[in-house]
Coordinates of N, CA and C in Angstrom, one line a residue:
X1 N 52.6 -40.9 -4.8 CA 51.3 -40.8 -5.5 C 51.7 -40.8 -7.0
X2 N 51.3 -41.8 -7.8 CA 51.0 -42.1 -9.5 C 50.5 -40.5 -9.9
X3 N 51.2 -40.5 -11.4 CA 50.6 -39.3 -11.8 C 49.2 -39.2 -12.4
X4 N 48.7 -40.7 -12.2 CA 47.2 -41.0 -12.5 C 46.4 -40.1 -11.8
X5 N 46.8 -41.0 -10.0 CA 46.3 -40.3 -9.0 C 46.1 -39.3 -9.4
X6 N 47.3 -38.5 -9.3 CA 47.4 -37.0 -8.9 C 46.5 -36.2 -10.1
X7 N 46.3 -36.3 -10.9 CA 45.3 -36.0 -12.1 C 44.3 -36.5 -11.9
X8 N 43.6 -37.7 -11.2 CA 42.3 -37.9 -10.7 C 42.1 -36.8 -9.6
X9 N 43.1 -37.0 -8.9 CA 42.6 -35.5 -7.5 C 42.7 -34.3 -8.0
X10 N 43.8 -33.6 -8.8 CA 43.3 -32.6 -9.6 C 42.0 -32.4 -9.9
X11 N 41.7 -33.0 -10.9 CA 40.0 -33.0 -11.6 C 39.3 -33.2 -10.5
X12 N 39.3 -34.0 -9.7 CA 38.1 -33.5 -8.5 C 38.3 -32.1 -8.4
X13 N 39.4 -32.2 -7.4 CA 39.3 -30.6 -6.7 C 38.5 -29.9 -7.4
X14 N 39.2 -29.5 -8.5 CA 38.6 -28.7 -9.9 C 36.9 -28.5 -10.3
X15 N 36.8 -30.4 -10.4 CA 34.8 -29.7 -10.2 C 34.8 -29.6 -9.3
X16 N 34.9 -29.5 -7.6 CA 34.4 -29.5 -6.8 C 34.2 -27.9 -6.8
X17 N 35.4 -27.2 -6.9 CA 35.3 -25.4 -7.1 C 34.7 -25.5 -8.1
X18 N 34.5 -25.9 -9.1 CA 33.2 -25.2 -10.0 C 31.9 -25.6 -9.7
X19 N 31.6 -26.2 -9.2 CA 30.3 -26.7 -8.6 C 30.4 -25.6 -7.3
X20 N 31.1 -25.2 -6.4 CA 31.2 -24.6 -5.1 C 30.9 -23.4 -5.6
X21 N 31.6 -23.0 -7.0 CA 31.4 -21.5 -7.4 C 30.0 -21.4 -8.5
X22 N 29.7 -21.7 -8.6 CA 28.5 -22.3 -9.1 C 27.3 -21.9 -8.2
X23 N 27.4 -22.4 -6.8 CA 26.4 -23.1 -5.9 C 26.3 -21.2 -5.0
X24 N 27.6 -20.7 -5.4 CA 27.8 -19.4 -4.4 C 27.1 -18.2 -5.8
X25 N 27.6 -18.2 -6.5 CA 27.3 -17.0 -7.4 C 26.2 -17.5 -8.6
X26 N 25.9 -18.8 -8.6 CA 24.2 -18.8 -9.1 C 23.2 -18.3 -9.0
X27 N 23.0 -18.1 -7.8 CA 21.6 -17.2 -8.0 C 21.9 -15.7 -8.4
X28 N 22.5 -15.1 -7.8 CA 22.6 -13.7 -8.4 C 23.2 -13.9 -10.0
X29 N 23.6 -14.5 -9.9 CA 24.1 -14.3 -11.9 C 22.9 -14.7 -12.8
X30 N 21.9 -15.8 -12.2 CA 20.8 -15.8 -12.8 C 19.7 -14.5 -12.4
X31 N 20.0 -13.9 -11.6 CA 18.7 -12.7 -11.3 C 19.5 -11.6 -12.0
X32 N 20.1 -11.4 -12.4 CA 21.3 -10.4 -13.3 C 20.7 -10.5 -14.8
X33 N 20.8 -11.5 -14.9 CA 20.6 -12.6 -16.5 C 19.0 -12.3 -16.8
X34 N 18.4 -12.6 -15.8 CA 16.6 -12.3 -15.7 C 16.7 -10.6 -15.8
X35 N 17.3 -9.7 -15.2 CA 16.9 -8.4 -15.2 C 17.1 -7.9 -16.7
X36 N 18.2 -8.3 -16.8 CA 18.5 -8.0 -18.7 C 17.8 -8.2 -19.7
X37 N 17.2 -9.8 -19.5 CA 16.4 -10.3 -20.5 C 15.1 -9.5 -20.0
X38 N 14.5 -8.9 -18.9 CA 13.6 -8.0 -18.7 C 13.7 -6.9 -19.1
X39 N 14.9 -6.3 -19.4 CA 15.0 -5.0 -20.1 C 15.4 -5.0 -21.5
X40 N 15.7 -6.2 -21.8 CA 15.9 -6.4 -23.8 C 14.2 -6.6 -24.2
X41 N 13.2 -7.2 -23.2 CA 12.2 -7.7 -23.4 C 11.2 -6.3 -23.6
X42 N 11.4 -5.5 -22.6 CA 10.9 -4.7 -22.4 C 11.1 -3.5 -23.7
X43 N 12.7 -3.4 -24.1 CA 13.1 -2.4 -24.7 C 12.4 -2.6 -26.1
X44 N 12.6 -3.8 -26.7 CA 12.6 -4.2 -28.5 C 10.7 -4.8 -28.5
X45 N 10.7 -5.0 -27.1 CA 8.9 -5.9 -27.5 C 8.0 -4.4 -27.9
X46 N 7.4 -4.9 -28.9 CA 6.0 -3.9 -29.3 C 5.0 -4.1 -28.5
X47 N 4.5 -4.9 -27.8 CA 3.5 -5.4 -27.5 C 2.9 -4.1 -26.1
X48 N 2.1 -3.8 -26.5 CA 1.5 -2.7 -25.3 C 1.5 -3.5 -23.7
X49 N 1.2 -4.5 -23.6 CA 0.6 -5.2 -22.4 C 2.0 -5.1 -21.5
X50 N 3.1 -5.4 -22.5 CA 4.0 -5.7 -21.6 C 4.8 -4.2 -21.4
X51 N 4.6 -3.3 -22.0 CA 5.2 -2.1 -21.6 C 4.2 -1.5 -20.9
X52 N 3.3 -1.7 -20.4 CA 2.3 -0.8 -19.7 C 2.3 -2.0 -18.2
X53 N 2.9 -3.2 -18.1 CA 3.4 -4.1 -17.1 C 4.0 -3.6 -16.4
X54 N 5.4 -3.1 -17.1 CA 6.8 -2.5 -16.7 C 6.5 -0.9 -16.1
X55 N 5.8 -0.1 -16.4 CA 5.5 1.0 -16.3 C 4.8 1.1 -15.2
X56 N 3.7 0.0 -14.8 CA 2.9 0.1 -13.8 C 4.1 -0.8 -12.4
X57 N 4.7 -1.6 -12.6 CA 5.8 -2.1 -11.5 C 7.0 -0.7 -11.4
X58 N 7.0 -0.4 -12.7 CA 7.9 1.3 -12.2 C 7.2 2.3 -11.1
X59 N 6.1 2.3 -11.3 CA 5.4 3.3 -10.6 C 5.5 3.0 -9.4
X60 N 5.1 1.3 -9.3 CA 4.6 1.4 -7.9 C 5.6 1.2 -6.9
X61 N 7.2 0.3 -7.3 CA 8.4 0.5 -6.7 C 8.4 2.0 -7.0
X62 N 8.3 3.1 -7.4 CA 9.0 4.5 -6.8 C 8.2 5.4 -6.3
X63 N 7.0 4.5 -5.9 CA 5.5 5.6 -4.6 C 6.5 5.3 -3.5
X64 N 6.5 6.8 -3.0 CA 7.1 6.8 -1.8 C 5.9 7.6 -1.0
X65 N 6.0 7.0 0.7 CA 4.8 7.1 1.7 C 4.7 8.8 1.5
X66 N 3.6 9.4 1.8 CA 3.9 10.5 1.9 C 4.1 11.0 3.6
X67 N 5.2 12.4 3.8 CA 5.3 12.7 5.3 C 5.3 13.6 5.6
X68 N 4.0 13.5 6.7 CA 3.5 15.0 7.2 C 4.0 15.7 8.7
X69 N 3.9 17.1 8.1 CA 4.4 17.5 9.4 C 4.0 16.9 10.8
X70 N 4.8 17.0 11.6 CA 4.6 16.4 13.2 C 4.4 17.8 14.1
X71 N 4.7 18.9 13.7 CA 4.8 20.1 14.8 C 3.3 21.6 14.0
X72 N 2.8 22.0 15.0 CA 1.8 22.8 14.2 C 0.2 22.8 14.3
X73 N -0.3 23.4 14.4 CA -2.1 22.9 13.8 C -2.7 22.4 12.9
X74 N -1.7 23.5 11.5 CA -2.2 22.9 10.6 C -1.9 21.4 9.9
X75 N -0.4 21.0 10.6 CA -0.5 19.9 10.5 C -1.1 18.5 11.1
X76 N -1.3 19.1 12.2 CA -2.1 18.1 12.6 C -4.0 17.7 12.4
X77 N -4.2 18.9 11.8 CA -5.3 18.9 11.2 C -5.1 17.8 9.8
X78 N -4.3 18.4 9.0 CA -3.9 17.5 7.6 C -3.9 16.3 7.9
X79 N -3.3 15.4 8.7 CA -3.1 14.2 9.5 C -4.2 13.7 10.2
X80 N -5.3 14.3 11.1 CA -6.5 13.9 11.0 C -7.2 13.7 9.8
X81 N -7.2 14.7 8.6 CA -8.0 14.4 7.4 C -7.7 13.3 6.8
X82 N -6.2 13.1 7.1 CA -5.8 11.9 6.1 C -6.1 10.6 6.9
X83 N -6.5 10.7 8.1 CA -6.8 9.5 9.0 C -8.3 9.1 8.4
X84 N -9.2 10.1 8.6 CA -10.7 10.4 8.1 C -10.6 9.8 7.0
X85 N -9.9 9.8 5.9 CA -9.7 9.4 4.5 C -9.8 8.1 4.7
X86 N -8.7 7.6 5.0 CA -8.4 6.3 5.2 C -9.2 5.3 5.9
X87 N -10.4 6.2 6.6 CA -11.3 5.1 7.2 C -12.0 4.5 6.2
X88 N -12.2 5.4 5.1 CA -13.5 4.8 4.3 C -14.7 5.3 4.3
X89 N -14.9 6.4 5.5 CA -16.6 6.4 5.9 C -17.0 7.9 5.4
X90 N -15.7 8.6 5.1 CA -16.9 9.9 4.0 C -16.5 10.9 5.4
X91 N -16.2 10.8 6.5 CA -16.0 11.5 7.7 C -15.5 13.0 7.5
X92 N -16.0 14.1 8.1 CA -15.3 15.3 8.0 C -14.7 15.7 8.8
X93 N -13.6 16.8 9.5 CA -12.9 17.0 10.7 C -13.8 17.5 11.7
X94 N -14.8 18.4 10.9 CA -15.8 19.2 11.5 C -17.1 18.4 12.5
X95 N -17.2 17.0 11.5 CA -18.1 16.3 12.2 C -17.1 15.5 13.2
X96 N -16.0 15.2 13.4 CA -14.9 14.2 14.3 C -15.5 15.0 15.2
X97 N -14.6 16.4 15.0 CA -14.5 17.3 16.6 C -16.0 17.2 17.3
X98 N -17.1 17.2 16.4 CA -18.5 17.6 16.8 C -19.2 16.3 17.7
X99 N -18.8 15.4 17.3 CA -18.8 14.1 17.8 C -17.5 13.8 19.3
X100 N -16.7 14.3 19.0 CA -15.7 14.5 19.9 C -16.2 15.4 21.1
X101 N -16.8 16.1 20.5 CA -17.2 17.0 22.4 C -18.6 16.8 22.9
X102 N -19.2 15.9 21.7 CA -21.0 15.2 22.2 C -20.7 14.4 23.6
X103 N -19.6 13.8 22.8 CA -18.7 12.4 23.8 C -18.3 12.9 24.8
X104 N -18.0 14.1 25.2 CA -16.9 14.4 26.4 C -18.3 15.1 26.7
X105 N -19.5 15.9 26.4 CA -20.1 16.8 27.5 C -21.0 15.3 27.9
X106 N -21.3 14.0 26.9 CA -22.3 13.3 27.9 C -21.4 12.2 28.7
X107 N -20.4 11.9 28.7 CA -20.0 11.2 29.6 C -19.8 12.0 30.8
X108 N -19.5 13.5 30.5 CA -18.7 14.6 31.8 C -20.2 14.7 32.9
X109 N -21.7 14.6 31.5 CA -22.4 15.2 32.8 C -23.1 13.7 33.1
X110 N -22.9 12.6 33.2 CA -23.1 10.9 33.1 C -22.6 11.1 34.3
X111 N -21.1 11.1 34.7 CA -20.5 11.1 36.0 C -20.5 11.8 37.0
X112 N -21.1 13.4 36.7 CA -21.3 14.4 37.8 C -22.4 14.0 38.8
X113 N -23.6 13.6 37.3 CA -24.7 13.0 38.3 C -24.6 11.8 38.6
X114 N -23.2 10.9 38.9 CA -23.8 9.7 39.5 C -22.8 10.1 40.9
X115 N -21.7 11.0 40.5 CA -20.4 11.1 41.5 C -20.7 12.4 42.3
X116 N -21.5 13.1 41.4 CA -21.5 14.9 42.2 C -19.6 15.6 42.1
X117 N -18.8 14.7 40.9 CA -17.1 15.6 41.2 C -17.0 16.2 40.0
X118 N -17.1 17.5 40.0 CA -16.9 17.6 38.6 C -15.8 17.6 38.2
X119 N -14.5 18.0 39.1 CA -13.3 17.5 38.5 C -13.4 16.2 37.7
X120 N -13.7 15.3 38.3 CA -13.7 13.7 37.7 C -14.4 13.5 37.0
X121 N -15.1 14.3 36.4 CA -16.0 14.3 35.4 C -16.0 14.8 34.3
X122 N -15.2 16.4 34.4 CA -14.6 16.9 33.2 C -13.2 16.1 32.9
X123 N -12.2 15.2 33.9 CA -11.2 14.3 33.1 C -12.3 13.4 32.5
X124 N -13.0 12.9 32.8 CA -13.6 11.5 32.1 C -13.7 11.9 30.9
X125 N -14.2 13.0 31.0 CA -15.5 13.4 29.8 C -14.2 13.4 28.4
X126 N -13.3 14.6 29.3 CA -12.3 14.9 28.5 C -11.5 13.6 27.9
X127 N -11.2 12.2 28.6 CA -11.1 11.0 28.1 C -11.3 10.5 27.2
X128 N -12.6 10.4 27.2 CA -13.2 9.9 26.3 C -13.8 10.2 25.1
X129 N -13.9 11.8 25.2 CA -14.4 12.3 24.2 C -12.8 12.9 23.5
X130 N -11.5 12.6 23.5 CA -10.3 12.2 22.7 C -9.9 11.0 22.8
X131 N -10.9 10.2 23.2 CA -9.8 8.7 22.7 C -11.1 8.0 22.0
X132 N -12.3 7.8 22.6 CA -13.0 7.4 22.0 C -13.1 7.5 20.5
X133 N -13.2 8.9 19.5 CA -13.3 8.8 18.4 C -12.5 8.1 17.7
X134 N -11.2 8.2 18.4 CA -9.6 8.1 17.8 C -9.5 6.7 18.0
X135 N -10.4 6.3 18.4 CA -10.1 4.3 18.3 C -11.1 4.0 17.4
X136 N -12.0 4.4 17.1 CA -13.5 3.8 16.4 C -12.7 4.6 15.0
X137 N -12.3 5.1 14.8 CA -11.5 5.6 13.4 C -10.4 4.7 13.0
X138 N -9.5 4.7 13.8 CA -8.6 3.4 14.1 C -8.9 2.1 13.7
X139 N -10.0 2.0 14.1 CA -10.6 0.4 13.9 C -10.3 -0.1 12.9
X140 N -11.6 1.5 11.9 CA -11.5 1.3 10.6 C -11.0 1.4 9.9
X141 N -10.0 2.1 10.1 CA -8.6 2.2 9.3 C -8.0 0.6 9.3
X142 N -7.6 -0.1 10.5 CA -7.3 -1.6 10.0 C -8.3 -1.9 9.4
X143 N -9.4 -2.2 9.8 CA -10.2 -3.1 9.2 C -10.3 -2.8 7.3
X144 N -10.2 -1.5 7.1 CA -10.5 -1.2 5.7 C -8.9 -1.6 4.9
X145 N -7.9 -1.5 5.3 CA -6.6 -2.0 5.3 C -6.4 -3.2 5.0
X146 N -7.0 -4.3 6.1 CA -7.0 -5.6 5.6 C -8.2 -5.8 4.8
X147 N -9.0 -5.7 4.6 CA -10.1 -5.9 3.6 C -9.1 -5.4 2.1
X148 N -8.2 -4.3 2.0 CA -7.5 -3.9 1.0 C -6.4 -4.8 0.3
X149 N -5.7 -5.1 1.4 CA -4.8 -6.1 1.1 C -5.1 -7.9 0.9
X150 N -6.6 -8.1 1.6 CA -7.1 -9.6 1.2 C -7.4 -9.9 -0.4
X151 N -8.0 -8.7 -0.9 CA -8.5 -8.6 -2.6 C -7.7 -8.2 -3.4
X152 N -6.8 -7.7 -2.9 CA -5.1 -6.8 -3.6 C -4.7 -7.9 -5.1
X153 N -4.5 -9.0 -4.0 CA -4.1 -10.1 -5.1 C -5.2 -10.1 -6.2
X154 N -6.4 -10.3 -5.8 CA -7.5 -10.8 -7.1 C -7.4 -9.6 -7.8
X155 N -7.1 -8.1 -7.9 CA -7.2 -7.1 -8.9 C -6.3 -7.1 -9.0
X156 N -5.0 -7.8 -9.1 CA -3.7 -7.7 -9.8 C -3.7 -8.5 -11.0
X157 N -4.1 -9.6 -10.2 CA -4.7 -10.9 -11.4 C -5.4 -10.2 -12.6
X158 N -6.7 -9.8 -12.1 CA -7.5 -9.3 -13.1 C -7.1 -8.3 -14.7
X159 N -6.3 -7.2 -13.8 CA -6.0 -6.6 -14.6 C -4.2 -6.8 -15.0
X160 N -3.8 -8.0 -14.7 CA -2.9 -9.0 -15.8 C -3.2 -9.1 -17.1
X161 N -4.4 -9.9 -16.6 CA -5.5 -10.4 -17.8 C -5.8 -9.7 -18.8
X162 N -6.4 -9.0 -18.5 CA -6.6 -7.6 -18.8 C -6.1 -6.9 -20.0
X163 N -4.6 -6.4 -19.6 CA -3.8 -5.8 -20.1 C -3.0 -7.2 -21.3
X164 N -3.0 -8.7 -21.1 CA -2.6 -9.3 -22.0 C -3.5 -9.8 -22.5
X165 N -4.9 -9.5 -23.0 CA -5.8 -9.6 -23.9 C -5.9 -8.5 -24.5
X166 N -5.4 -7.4 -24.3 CA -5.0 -6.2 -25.1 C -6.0 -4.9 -24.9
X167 N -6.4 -5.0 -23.9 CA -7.3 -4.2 -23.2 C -6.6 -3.0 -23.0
X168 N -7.3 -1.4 -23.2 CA -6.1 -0.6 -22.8 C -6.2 -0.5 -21.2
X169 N -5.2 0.3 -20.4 CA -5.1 0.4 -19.5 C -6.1 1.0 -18.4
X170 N -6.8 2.3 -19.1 CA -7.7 2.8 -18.4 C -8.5 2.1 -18.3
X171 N -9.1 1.2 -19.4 CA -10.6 0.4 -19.6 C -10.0 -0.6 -18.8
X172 N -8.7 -1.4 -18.5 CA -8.6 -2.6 -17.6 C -8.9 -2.0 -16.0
X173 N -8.5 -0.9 -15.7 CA -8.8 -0.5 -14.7 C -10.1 0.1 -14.1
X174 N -10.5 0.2 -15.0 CA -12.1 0.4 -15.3 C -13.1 -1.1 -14.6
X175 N -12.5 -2.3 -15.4 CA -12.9 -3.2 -15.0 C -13.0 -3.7 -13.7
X176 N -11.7 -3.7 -13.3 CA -11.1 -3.9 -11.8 C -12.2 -2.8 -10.7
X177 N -12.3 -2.5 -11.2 CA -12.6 -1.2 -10.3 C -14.1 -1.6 -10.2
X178 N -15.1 -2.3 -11.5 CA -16.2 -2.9 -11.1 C -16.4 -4.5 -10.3
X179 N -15.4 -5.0 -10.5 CA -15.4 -6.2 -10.5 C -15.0 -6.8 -9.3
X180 N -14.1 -6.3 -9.0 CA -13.5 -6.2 -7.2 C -14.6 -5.6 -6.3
X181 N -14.7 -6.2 -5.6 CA -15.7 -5.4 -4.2 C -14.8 -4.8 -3.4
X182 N -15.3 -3.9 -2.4 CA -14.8 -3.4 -1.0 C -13.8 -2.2 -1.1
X183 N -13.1 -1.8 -0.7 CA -11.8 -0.7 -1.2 C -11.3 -1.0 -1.9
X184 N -10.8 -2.0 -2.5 CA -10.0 -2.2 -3.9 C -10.7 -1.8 -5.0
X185 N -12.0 -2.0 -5.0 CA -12.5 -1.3 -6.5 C -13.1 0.4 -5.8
X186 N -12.8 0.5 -4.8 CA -13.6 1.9 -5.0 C -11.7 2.6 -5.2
X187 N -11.1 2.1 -4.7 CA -9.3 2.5 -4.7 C -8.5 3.2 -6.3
X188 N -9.6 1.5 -7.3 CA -8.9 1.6 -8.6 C -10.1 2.6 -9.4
X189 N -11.3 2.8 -8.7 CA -11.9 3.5 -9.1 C -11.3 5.1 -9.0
X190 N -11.1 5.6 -7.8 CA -9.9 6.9 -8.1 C -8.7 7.3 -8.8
X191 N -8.3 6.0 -8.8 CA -6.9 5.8 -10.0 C -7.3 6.7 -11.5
X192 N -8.4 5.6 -11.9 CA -9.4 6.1 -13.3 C -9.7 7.3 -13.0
X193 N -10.5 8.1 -12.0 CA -10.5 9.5 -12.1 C -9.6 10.1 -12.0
X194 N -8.2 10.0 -11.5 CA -7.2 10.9 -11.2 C -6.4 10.6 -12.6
X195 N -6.3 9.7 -13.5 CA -5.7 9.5 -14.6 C -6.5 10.4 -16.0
X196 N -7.6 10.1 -15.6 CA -8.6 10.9 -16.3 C -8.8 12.7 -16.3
X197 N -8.2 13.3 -15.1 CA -7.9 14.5 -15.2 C -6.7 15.1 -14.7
X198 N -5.4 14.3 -16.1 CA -4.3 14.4 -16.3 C -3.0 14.0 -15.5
X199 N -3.4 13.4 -14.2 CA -2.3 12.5 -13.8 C -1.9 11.6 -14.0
X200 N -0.1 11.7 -13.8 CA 0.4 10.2 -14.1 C -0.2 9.2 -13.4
X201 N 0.2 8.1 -14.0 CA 0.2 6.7 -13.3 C 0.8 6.7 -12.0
X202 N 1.8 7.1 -12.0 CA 3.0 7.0 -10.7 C 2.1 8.8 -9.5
X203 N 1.6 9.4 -9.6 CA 0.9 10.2 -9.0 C -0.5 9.6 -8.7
X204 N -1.0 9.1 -9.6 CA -2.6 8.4 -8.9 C -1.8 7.0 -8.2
X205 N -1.2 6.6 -7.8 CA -0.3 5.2 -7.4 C -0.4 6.1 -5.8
X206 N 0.7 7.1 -5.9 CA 0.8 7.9 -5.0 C -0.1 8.1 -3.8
X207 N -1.2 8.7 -4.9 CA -2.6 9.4 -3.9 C -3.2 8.3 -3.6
X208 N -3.2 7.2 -3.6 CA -3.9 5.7 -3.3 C -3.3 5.4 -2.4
X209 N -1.9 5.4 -2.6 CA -0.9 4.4 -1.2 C -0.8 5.8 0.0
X210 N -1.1 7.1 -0.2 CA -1.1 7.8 0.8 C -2.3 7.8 1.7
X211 N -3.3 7.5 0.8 CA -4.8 7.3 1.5 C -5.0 6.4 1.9
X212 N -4.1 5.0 1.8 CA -4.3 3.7 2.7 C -3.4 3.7 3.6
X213 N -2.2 4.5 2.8 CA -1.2 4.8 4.5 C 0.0 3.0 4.1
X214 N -0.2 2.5 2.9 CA 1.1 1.1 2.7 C 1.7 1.7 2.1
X215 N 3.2 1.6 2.8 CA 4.1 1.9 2.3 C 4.6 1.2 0.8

């Protein structure tokens, strides 16, 4: 082999490892490169919109689910309230249970007079008057969940906007909270109350993702 050659196949090889190391440590050295210029951006910019951007993606990466006890009464009471919450419908525990045993005495006395067993009538009753409510709560719990997450996107958008037209933050959220239908705006509408009598951002974030139950 000419020492032409061998200097032409050198320099291959050569870009071929730099193109290979390139093709392997590219992307993370550009998302490295991006986090920095996000934090030189964030650190030296005046601009409100974009420090109240960063602050609101701080909060909402560090809501963590809240977790309730599993053993107890009073826990499991707390855990029904927070289900009731989450339905949407204003529901109290007092009215569940009351509804819960309407359901178990009319199905229990439904089946005695069609069967004459009351054993099989106090399981039915008992059946259904603990599963029944606990599914029709359930329901709504998805259903208000996905209705939350279908509009999630459009009040992110919004209050983008919002905040880079120089809007302050409570008043953008103000907006959102009119302008969004369904649990999203009644959601961002708590945010504004809970901000409004002195909690953080990252605390009303909190009490929102614990009452929809997303992690």
């Amino acid at each position: 082999m000419s020492i032409l050659q061998l200097l032409l196949f050198g320099g291959g090889l050569m870009a071929l490892m730099v193109v290979g190391y390139a093709a392997l440590a590219g992307p993370s050295a550009a998302k490295e490169s991006q986090r920095r210029l996000n934090a030189v951006r964030y650190r030296h910019s005046e601009s409100t919109d974009t420090k109240v951007e960063s602050q609101l993606k701080k909060a909402i990466a560090a809501r963590k689910p809240k977790a309730h006890k599993v053993a107890g009464s009073t826990s499991r009471l707390e855990a029904l309230e927070v289900r009731l919450d989450r339905s949407g419908k204003g529901w109290t525990v007092s009215q569940y249970f009351y509804a819960s045993l309407g359901i178990a005495l009319g199905v229990a006395v439904l089946i005695y007079l069609r069967s004459g067993a009351a054993l099989l009538a106090l399981v039915v009753g008992t059946v259904f008057g603990a599963g029944l409510p606990h599914f029709v709560v359930g329901f709504f719990i998805k259903k208000r969940t996905g209705d939350f997450n279908a509009k999630f996107p459009d009040a992110i958008e919004l209050l983008v906007r919002g905040l880079r037209s120089g809007l302050p933050v409570t008043e953008t959220l103000g907006i959102v909270a009119q302008e969004v239908p369904g649990p999203v705006g009644a959601e961002f509408k708590s945010i504004v109350e809970r901000t409004k009598i002195g909690k953080s951002m990252e605390e009303a974030l909190q009490d929102t993702g614990d009452q929809l139950g997303i992690p």
